[in-house]
Coordinates of C-alpha atoms in Angstrom, one line a residue:
M1 CA -1.5 5.6 29.3
L2 CA -5.2 4.9 29.1
F3 CA -4.6 1.1 28.9
S4 CA -2.2 -1.2 30.7
S5 CA -0.8 -4.7 30.4
N6 CA -3.0 -6.1 33.2
L7 CA -4.5 -9.5 32.6
D8 CA -8.1 -8.1 32.9
D9 CA -7.5 -5.2 30.4
E10 CA -9.2 -5.4 27.0
V11 CA -5.8 -4.9 25.3
F12 CA -3.9 -7.5 27.3
L13 CA -1.3 -9.3 25.2
A14 CA 0.0 -12.4 26.9
N15 CA 3.4 -12.6 25.1
E16 CA 6.0 -10.5 26.8
A17 CA 8.2 -10.2 23.6
Q18 CA 5.1 -8.9 21.7
R19 CA 4.3 -6.4 24.4
Q20 CA 7.9 -5.1 24.1
E21 CA 7.5 -4.8 20.3
Y22 CA 4.0 -3.5 19.9
I23 CA 3.8 -1.1 22.8
L24 CA 7.3 -0.2 24.0
N25 CA 9.4 -0.3 20.8
Q26 CA 9.9 3.3 19.5
D27 CA 11.8 2.1 16.4
G28 CA 10.0 0.6 13.5
V29 CA 10.1 -0.4 9.8
I30 CA 7.6 0.4 7.2
Y31 CA 7.5 -1.7 4.0
W32 CA 6.8 -0.5 0.5
G33 CA 7.9 -1.2 -3.1
T34 CA 6.3 -4.0 -5.1
E35 CA 5.1 -7.5 -4.2
N36 CA 8.2 -9.0 -5.8
A37 CA 10.7 -6.5 -4.2
V38 CA 9.6 -5.5 -0.7
L39 CA 11.6 -2.5 0.4
A40 CA 12.1 -1.2 4.0
Q41 CA 12.0 2.3 5.4
P42 CA 13.0 2.9 9.1
W43 CA 10.6 5.0 11.2
D44 CA 10.9 6.7 14.6
F45 CA 7.6 6.3 16.4
S46 CA 8.8 8.5 19.4
Q47 CA 5.6 7.5 21.4
F48 CA 7.4 8.1 24.7
E49 CA 9.1 11.4 24.1
E50 CA 8.2 13.8 26.9
D51 CA 5.7 15.9 24.9
I52 CA 4.0 13.2 22.9
V53 CA 1.7 12.0 25.7
D54 CA 0.2 15.5 26.1
I55 CA -0.2 15.8 22.3
C56 CA -2.1 12.4 22.2
F57 CA -4.6 13.6 24.8
T58 CA -5.0 16.9 23.0
L59 CA -5.8 14.8 19.9
L60 CA -8.5 12.9 21.8
D61 CA -10.0 16.2 23.1
V62 CA -10.2 17.7 19.6
G63 CA -11.6 14.5 18.2
E64 CA -14.3 14.3 20.8
R65 CA -15.5 17.9 20.0
H66 CA -17.0 16.5 16.8
R67 CA -18.9 13.6 18.4
D68 CA -20.7 12.9 21.7
K69 CA -18.2 13.8 24.4
D70 CA -18.1 11.0 26.9
H71 CA -14.8 10.5 28.7
T72 CA -16.1 7.2 30.1
Q73 CA -15.8 5.8 26.6
R74 CA -12.0 6.3 26.8
K75 CA -11.7 2.9 28.5
N76 CA -13.0 1.3 25.3
P77 CA -10.2 0.5 22.8
V78 CA -12.7 0.3 19.9
Y79 CA -13.8 3.9 20.7
I80 CA -10.2 5.1 21.0
G81 CA -9.2 3.4 17.7
R82 CA -12.0 5.0 15.8
T83 CA -11.5 8.4 17.3
V84 CA -7.8 8.4 16.5
A85 CA -8.4 7.1 13.0
A86 CA -10.9 9.9 12.4
M87 CA -8.4 12.5 13.5
L88 CA -5.5 11.2 11.3
N89 CA -6.9 12.4 8.0
C90 CA -8.2 16.0 7.6
D91 CA -11.2 14.7 5.6
E92 CA -12.6 13.8 9.0
F93 CA -12.9 17.0 11.2
R94 CA -9.6 19.0 11.6
G95 CA -7.3 16.1 11.3
I96 CA -3.6 15.8 11.8
L97 CA -2.5 15.3 8.2
T98 CA -3.6 16.5 4.8
E99 CA -3.6 14.0 2.0
C100 CA -2.7 15.6 -1.4
G101 CA -2.9 14.6 -5.0
T102 CA 0.0 13.1 -6.9
G103 CA 3.1 15.2 -6.6
Q104 CA 1.2 18.3 -5.5
Y105 CA 3.2 19.1 -2.4
F106 CA 3.2 22.9 -2.5
N107 CA 4.0 24.6 0.8
G108 CA 4.5 21.4 2.7
T109 CA 6.6 18.3 3.3
P110 CA 6.4 15.5 0.7
P111 CA 5.3 12.3 2.5
S112 CA 8.5 10.5 1.5
K113 CA 10.6 13.0 3.4
W114 CA 9.2 12.3 6.9
L115 CA 11.4 10.2 9.1
G116 CA 9.2 9.9 12.2
S117 CA 6.0 10.8 13.9
G118 CA 7.3 13.3 16.4
P119 CA 7.8 16.2 14.0
I120 CA 4.3 15.7 12.6
L121 CA 2.6 15.7 15.9
R122 CA 4.6 18.7 17.2
Q123 CA 3.9 20.7 14.1
W124 CA 0.2 19.9 14.4
V125 CA 0.0 21.2 18.0
A126 CA 2.3 24.2 17.3
S127 CA 0.0 25.3 14.5
Q128 CA -3.0 25.3 16.8
C129 CA -4.2 21.9 15.4
K130 CA -4.2 22.8 11.8
P131 CA -3.6 19.8 9.5
V132 CA 0.1 19.2 8.6
R133 CA 1.0 19.0 4.9
Y134 CA 1.4 16.2 3.7
G135 CA 0.6 12.5 4.3
Q136 CA 0.0 9.3 2.4
C137 CA -1.1 5.9 3.7
W138 CA 2.2 5.0 5.3
V139 CA 2.4 8.3 7.1
F140 CA -1.2 8.0 8.5
A141 CA -0.4 4.4 9.6
A142 CA 2.9 5.3 11.3
V143 CA 1.5 8.3 13.2
M144 CA -1.5 6.3 14.3
C145 CA 0.8 3.5 15.5
S146 CA 2.7 6.2 17.6
V147 CA -0.5 7.5 19.2
L148 CA -2.1 4.1 20.0
R149 CA 1.1 2.7 21.4
C150 CA 1.5 5.8 23.5
L151 CA -2.0 5.2 24.9
G152 CA -1.2 1.6 25.7
I153 CA -2.9 -0.3 22.8
P154 CA -0.6 -2.9 21.1
T155 CA -0.3 -1.7 17.5
R156 CA 1.7 -2.5 14.4
V157 CA 2.1 -1.2 10.9
V158 CA 1.0 -3.5 8.1
T159 CA 1.7 -3.3 4.3
G160 CA -0.3 -5.2 1.6
F161 CA 0.8 -5.4 -2.0
T162 CA -1.6 -5.1 -5.0
W163 CA -4.4 -3.5 -3.0
A164 CA -7.9 -2.8 -4.6
H165 CA -8.8 0.6 -3.2
N166 CA -12.2 2.4 -3.3
T167 CA -14.0 -0.6 -4.8
N168 CA -17.0 0.1 -2.5
S169 CA -16.8 -3.5 -1.5
S170 CA -16.9 -4.8 -5.0
L171 CA -15.0 -8.0 -5.7
S172 CA -13.9 -6.9 -9.1
V173 CA -11.9 -3.9 -10.4
D174 CA -10.9 -2.8 -13.9
E175 CA -7.8 -1.3 -15.5
Y176 CA -7.8 0.3 -18.9
Y177 CA -4.9 0.5 -21.4
D178 CA -4.7 1.7 -25.0
E179 CA -3.5 -0.6 -27.8
D180 CA 0.1 0.2 -27.1
G181 CA -0.2 -0.9 -23.4
T182 CA -0.3 2.6 -21.9
L183 CA -2.3 2.8 -18.7
L184 CA -5.1 5.2 -19.1
T185 CA -6.4 7.6 -16.5
Q186 CA -10.0 6.9 -15.8
D187 CA -12.5 9.0 -13.9
K188 CA -13.3 6.1 -11.6
S189 CA -11.7 6.3 -8.2
A190 CA -11.4 2.5 -7.9
R191 CA -7.8 1.5 -8.6
V192 CA -5.3 -1.2 -7.9
W193 CA -2.6 0.3 -5.7
T194 CA 0.9 -1.1 -5.9
F195 CA 0.9 -1.2 -2.1
H196 CA -1.2 0.1 0.8
V197 CA -0.3 0.6 4.5
W198 CA -2.7 0.3 7.5
N199 CA -2.6 -0.7 11.2
E200 CA -3.4 -3.6 13.3
C201 CA -4.4 -3.2 17.0
W202 CA -4.7 -6.0 19.6
M203 CA -7.9 -5.9 21.6
A204 CA -10.8 -7.9 22.9
R205 CA -14.1 -7.2 21.0
A206 CA -16.7 -7.2 23.8
D207 CA -19.2 -6.1 21.2
L208 CA -18.7 -9.2 19.0
L209 CA -18.3 -13.0 19.4
P210 CA -15.2 -14.1 21.3
E211 CA -13.5 -15.5 18.1
Y212 CA -13.3 -12.0 16.7
S213 CA -11.0 -10.7 19.5
G214 CA -7.3 -10.3 18.7
W215 CA -5.8 -8.3 15.9
Q216 CA -8.1 -5.7 14.4
A217 CA -7.4 -3.9 11.1
L218 CA -7.7 -0.1 11.3
D219 CA -7.1 2.1 8.2
A220 CA -7.0 5.9 8.5
T221 CA -6.6 6.4 4.7
C222 CA -9.8 7.8 3.1
Q223 CA -12.2 5.4 1.5
E224 CA -15.2 6.3 -0.7
K225 CA -18.0 4.7 1.3
R226 CA -21.8 5.0 0.8
K227 CA -22.3 5.7 4.5
G228 CA -20.2 6.2 7.7
P229 CA -16.8 7.8 8.2
S230 CA -14.1 7.7 5.5
F231 CA -11.8 5.5 7.6
C232 CA -12.2 1.8 8.1
G233 CA -12.2 -0.4 11.2
P234 CA -11.4 -1.8 13.6
A235 CA -12.2 -4.9 11.6
P236 CA -11.4 -8.3 13.1
V237 CA -8.6 -9.9 11.0
Q238 CA -10.2 -13.3 11.7
A239 CA -13.5 -12.1 10.2
I240 CA -11.7 -10.8 7.1
K241 CA -10.1 -14.2 6.7
E242 CA -13.4 -16.1 7.1
G243 CA -15.4 -13.9 4.8
D244 CA -17.7 -12.7 7.6
T245 CA -18.4 -9.5 5.7
E246 CA -21.3 -8.4 7.9
V247 CA -19.1 -8.0 11.0
D248 CA -18.3 -4.5 12.4
Y249 CA -16.4 -2.5 11.4
D250 CA -16.0 -2.4 7.7
V251 CA -14.9 -6.1 7.2
C252 CA -16.5 -5.9 3.8
Y253 CA -14.0 -3.2 2.6
F254 CA -10.9 -5.1 3.8
F255 CA -12.2 -8.4 2.3
A256 CA -12.8 -6.8 -1.1
A257 CA -9.5 -5.0 -1.1
I258 CA -7.5 -8.2 -0.7
N259 CA -9.7 -10.6 -2.6
A260 CA -10.8 -8.6 -5.7
K261 CA -9.8 -9.7 -9.1
C262 CA -8.6 -7.1 -11.6
Q263 CA -9.5 -7.4 -15.3
V264 CA -7.5 -5.5 -17.9
W265 CA -9.4 -3.9 -20.8
I266 CA -7.9 -2.5 -24.0
Q267 CA -9.5 0.7 -25.3
K268 CA -9.3 0.7 -29.1
T269 CA -9.0 3.8 -31.3
D270 CA -12.8 3.8 -31.8
D271 CA -13.2 3.8 -28.0
T272 CA -14.6 0.3 -27.9
L273 CA -13.3 -2.0 -25.1
R274 CA -11.9 -5.5 -25.6
P275 CA -10.8 -7.7 -22.7
A276 CA -7.1 -8.4 -22.6
L277 CA -6.4 -12.1 -22.4
G278 CA -4.0 -13.7 -19.9
S279 CA -4.0 -10.6 -17.7
T280 CA -6.1 -11.2 -14.6
K281 CA -4.4 -9.7 -11.6
Y282 CA -5.0 -10.9 -8.0
T283 CA -4.9 -8.6 -5.0
G284 CA -3.8 -8.9 -1.4
N285 CA -0.3 -10.3 -1.8
N286 CA 2.7 -10.4 0.6
I287 CA 0.9 -8.8 3.5
S288 CA 3.9 -7.8 5.7
T289 CA 4.9 -6.3 9.0
K290 CA 8.1 -6.0 11.1
S291 CA 8.8 -9.2 13.1
V292 CA 9.0 -9.2 16.9
G293 CA 12.4 -8.3 18.2
S294 CA 14.2 -8.0 14.8
E295 CA 14.4 -6.0 11.6
R296 CA 13.1 -9.0 9.6
C297 CA 10.1 -8.7 7.4
E298 CA 7.3 -11.1 8.5
D299 CA 4.7 -12.3 5.9
I300 CA 1.3 -12.4 7.6
T301 CA -0.8 -13.0 4.5
H302 CA -2.0 -16.3 6.1
N303 CA -3.7 -14.2 8.8
Y304 CA -5.9 -12.6 6.2
K305 CA -6.4 -15.3 3.5
Y306 CA -6.4 -19.0 3.2
P307 CA -4.0 -20.5 0.7
E308 CA -5.0 -19.8 -2.9
G309 CA -7.0 -22.7 -4.3
S310 CA -7.6 -24.3 -0.9
L311 CA -11.0 -25.6 0.2
Q312 CA -11.0 -23.0 3.1
E313 CA -10.5 -20.2 0.6
K314 CA -13.4 -21.4 -1.4
V315 CA -15.7 -21.6 1.6
A316 CA -14.7 -18.0 2.6
L317 CA -15.3 -16.7 -0.9
D318 CA -18.6 -18.5 -1.2
K319 CA -19.7 -17.1 2.1
A320 CA -19.0 -13.6 0.8
Y321 CA -20.6 -14.3 -2.5
T322 CA -23.7 -15.5 -0.7
K323 CA -23.9 -12.3 1.2
I324 CA -23.7 -10.4 -2.1
K325 CA -26.8 -12.3 -3.4
E326 CA -28.7 -11.7 -0.2
L327 CA -28.0 -8.0 -0.4
E328 CA -29.0 -7.9 -4.1
A329 CA -32.2 -9.7 -3.3
T330 CA -33.1 -7.4 -0.3
S331 CA -31.9 -4.1 -1.6
S332 CA -34.5 -1.7 -3.0
S333 CA -31.8 -0.1 -5.1
S334 CA -29.7 -1.5 -8.0
K335 CA -26.7 -0.5 -6.0
T336 CA -25.7 -2.9 -3.3
Q337 CA -22.8 -3.2 -0.9
F338 CA -21.1 -5.7 -3.2
S339 CA -20.9 -6.1 -6.9
S340 CA -21.7 -9.4 -8.5
I341 CA -19.3 -12.3 -8.6
P342 CA -16.5 -11.6 -11.1
T343 CA -16.8 -13.8 -14.1
T344 CA -14.0 -15.6 -15.8
L345 CA -13.5 -14.7 -19.5
E346 CA -13.3 -17.6 -21.9
E347 CA -9.8 -17.4 -23.4
P348 CA -8.8 -19.0 -26.7
V349 CA -5.6 -21.0 -26.1
N350 CA -3.7 -19.7 -29.1
L351 CA -0.9 -17.4 -27.9
F352 CA 1.0 -17.0 -24.7
I353 CA 3.1 -14.0 -23.6
H354 CA 5.4 -13.7 -20.6
L355 CA 7.2 -10.5 -19.5
Q356 CA 10.1 -10.6 -17.0
S357 CA 12.5 -8.1 -15.6
K358 CA 14.6 -7.6 -12.5
N359 CA 12.3 -6.8 -9.5
S360 CA 14.4 -3.7 -8.5
L361 CA 17.2 -1.8 -10.0
L362 CA 19.6 0.9 -8.9
R363 CA 19.0 4.3 -10.4
G364 CA 21.2 4.9 -13.4
Q365 CA 21.0 1.3 -14.7
D366 CA 19.3 0.3 -18.0
I367 CA 16.3 -1.9 -17.5
P368 CA 16.6 -5.4 -19.0
L369 CA 13.4 -6.9 -20.4
S370 CA 12.8 -10.5 -21.4
I371 CA 9.6 -11.2 -23.5
E372 CA 8.6 -14.8 -24.4
V373 CA 5.9 -15.3 -27.0
F374 CA 4.6 -18.8 -27.8
N375 CA 2.1 -19.9 -30.5
H376 CA 0.0 -22.8 -29.2
S377 CA -2.3 -22.9 -32.3
G378 CA -2.1 -25.4 -35.1
G379 CA -1.3 -22.8 -37.7
E380 CA 1.0 -19.9 -38.4
K381 CA 0.2 -16.6 -36.6
S382 CA 1.0 -13.0 -37.7
T383 CA 1.3 -10.8 -34.6
H384 CA 2.0 -7.3 -33.5
L385 CA 3.9 -6.8 -30.2
V386 CA 4.3 -3.5 -28.4
V387 CA 6.6 -3.3 -25.3
G388 CA 6.4 -0.2 -23.1
A389 CA 7.5 1.4 -19.9
Q390 CA 5.5 3.9 -17.9
S391 CA 6.3 5.8 -14.6
L392 CA 3.6 5.2 -12.0
H393 CA 2.3 6.6 -8.8
Y394 CA 1.8 3.9 -6.1
K395 CA -1.9 4.6 -6.1
G396 CA -2.2 3.2 -9.7
V397 CA -2.2 6.7 -11.4
P398 CA 0.1 6.9 -14.5
V399 CA 2.7 9.6 -14.6
T400 CA 4.0 9.5 -18.1
Q401 CA 4.8 7.1 -20.9
L402 CA 8.6 6.8 -21.0
W403 CA 9.5 4.3 -23.8
K404 CA 8.0 1.8 -26.2
E405 CA 9.2 -0.5 -29.0
E406 CA 7.2 -2.4 -31.6
F407 CA 7.8 -5.7 -33.3
H408 CA 6.0 -7.6 -36.1
L409 CA 6.4 -11.4 -35.5
I410 CA 5.5 -14.3 -37.7
L411 CA 5.1 -17.3 -35.4
R412 CA 4.9 -20.9 -36.8
S413 CA 2.8 -23.5 -35.1
N414 CA 4.2 -24.4 -31.6
E415 CA 7.0 -21.9 -32.1
A416 CA 8.4 -19.8 -29.2
N417 CA 10.2 -16.5 -29.7
N418 CA 12.3 -14.9 -27.0
L419 CA 13.2 -11.2 -27.2
Q420 CA 15.7 -9.3 -25.0
V421 CA 15.4 -5.5 -25.0
F422 CA 16.6 -2.7 -22.7
V423 CA 15.0 0.5 -21.5
P424 CA 17.9 3.0 -21.4
Y425 CA 18.4 5.0 -18.3
S426 CA 18.1 8.2 -20.3
R427 CA 14.4 7.4 -21.0
Y428 CA 13.4 7.4 -17.3
R429 CA 16.0 9.8 -15.8
E430 CA 13.9 12.9 -15.8
E431 CA 10.4 11.6 -15.3
L432 CA 10.8 8.7 -12.9
G433 CA 8.0 10.0 -10.6
E434 CA 8.1 10.5 -6.8
D435 CA 7.4 6.8 -6.0
H436 CA 10.2 5.5 -8.3
L437 CA 7.9 2.9 -9.8
L438 CA 7.8 1.7 -13.4
R439 CA 5.1 -0.4 -15.0
L440 CA 6.4 -2.5 -17.9
T441 CA 3.8 -3.8 -20.3
A442 CA 3.7 -6.1 -23.3
T443 CA 0.7 -6.1 -25.7
L444 CA 0.4 -8.9 -28.3
K445 CA -2.3 -8.6 -31.0
D446 CA -3.3 -11.6 -33.1
E447 CA -3.7 -9.9 -36.5
D448 CA -5.9 -12.8 -37.7
S449 CA -8.4 -12.9 -34.9
F450 CA -7.8 -9.5 -33.3
Y451 CA -7.5 -11.1 -29.9
I452 CA -5.2 -9.1 -27.6
Y453 CA -2.9 -10.7 -25.1
F454 CA -1.3 -8.7 -22.3
A455 CA 1.4 -9.0 -19.7
Q456 CA 2.7 -6.6 -17.1
E457 CA 5.4 -6.2 -14.4
E458 CA 6.1 -3.5 -11.9
I459 CA 9.6 -2.7 -10.7
S460 CA 11.2 -0.3 -8.2
I461 CA 14.1 2.0 -9.1
C462 CA 16.1 2.4 -5.9
D463 CA 18.3 5.3 -4.9
P464 CA 21.9 4.4 -3.7
P465 CA 21.9 3.5 0.0
L466 CA 23.4 5.8 2.7
T467 CA 26.2 4.2 4.8
I468 CA 26.6 5.2 8.4
E469 CA 29.8 4.4 10.3
F470 CA 30.3 4.9 14.0
P471 CA 33.6 4.8 16.0
E472 CA 34.5 1.5 17.4
N473 CA 34.4 2.9 21.0
M474 CA 31.9 5.5 22.1
V475 CA 31.6 7.0 25.6
Q476 CA 28.2 7.8 27.1
Y477 CA 27.5 11.6 27.4
Q478 CA 30.6 12.4 25.4
P479 CA 30.5 13.9 21.9
S480 CA 31.3 11.5 19.0
T481 CA 31.5 11.6 15.2
A482 CA 29.6 9.5 12.8
K483 CA 30.5 9.2 9.1
I484 CA 27.7 9.2 6.5
S485 CA 28.6 8.3 3.0
L486 CA 26.9 7.7 -0.4
L487 CA 28.3 6.2 -3.6
N488 CA 27.0 8.1 -6.6
P489 CA 26.1 5.4 -9.3
L490 CA 25.4 8.0 -12.0
T491 CA 27.8 9.4 -14.6
E492 CA 26.8 13.0 -13.7
P493 CA 27.6 14.7 -10.4
L494 CA 24.9 15.1 -7.7
E495 CA 24.3 18.8 -6.8
K496 CA 22.4 20.6 -4.1
C497 CA 22.4 17.5 -1.8
V498 CA 20.7 17.7 1.6
I499 CA 21.2 15.0 4.3
V500 CA 18.6 15.0 7.1
V501 CA 19.8 13.2 10.3
A502 CA 17.7 12.1 13.2
G503 CA 18.6 10.0 16.2
R504 CA 16.5 9.8 19.3
G505 CA 18.8 10.1 22.3
L506 CA 21.8 11.0 20.1
I507 CA 20.9 14.4 18.7
Y508 CA 18.2 16.9 19.4
R509 CA 15.3 16.7 16.9
Q510 CA 16.5 16.7 13.3
R511 CA 19.5 18.3 11.6
K512 CA 19.9 19.2 8.0
Y513 CA 23.3 19.2 6.3
K514 CA 23.8 20.8 2.9

């Protein structure tokens, strides 16, 4: 260990239960899914396996070859955090992991197949420090958690839902759909991710004011930044909450990612764009981490943001907006660190549309959709409704359009119309996508005024759970048998199944059963 739990250490954490959880616990949970259906994946951090300590110091040695080598800096947790974050993603130096495009996992392990950090770190060392294929945000965060805990820095894995990525600190981001509600692929890298995973590390910030000590956000996933390394942090969580966007490191990026507003635009057949009404999406929801001493999911959104609509939230946002104006006034370029304040579109109160479905479903089930349309206007309305389903990568990239259905509705004044439709399993069976996410959309066009109203929902399609049963009595150091079972919910048989089993202290490394 480089750091200890001594009272005078910069990473000292006073609470003993938190020290047990954030330094010593080798078992963790990573959260994913959607903001309305948070799902859990167990993870083996393995930070105290016999070879992991040596690997962590090799990682520091390799990382320091690309910057000023000064071992005296190793007592500084900020320096260690930035060095490890730079080494996680191969975009910085010869990193531990390679990040790959959607579904392009040739000659490597898909990110969803990793069960723990140990195999990744061992493979990296065995290959003479060549990047391991492949990782995504949750893998970067999990491995960084293992390394930092091993070195003695209290660390946890954090997941945020509806995350504005690569906004370059802009407080607004756009999504584009066609008139049928199909999400379009844009050249712009700024997207709203369904979820994102990063780390928090506990440390004193001797380089900042005392109120900025405590939990620091650290993100190894690549960001497009105008200057500096592609990772972000460590950024004081308190500074993110208060809107102190000038504070080091990269507070502005975290603040924008969880406070940006997303405007939906409809691209018409003549390529003109019209704003979709009723469709503003807010980022930074259900920020979650594993609770201390249990498997329970703890919502820590309040650490990052004040309650929506509160006076404190307004003060934090105004502070950030003021910083925007200052940068715009002093910048010699038209490009500044932040974009202008997102404006609110004036919406005519004529029609209302609401889309609802179950938050998560078991694979094999048809997807029920409930669409409510209401005419607020004083006259009859002729409307065109298109309801659709699209498979989606968690980074906001569309996979394929799976299903759509159209309706022509005549709505009398103050009349509501409720429709119940189903997306059959056969429509998403073959092209669900690796992240098992579906985006459901409803587009309502007022044929008199040509205003377009829009609603969307994201749902997770879950695989059936594995059940593990142990004997009632087990004897230490004696062989025992566990029963692993799965109930197939589909009408067709499952073929070529592989079960991967890992159990630290129970079996050696990982075993595959076919």
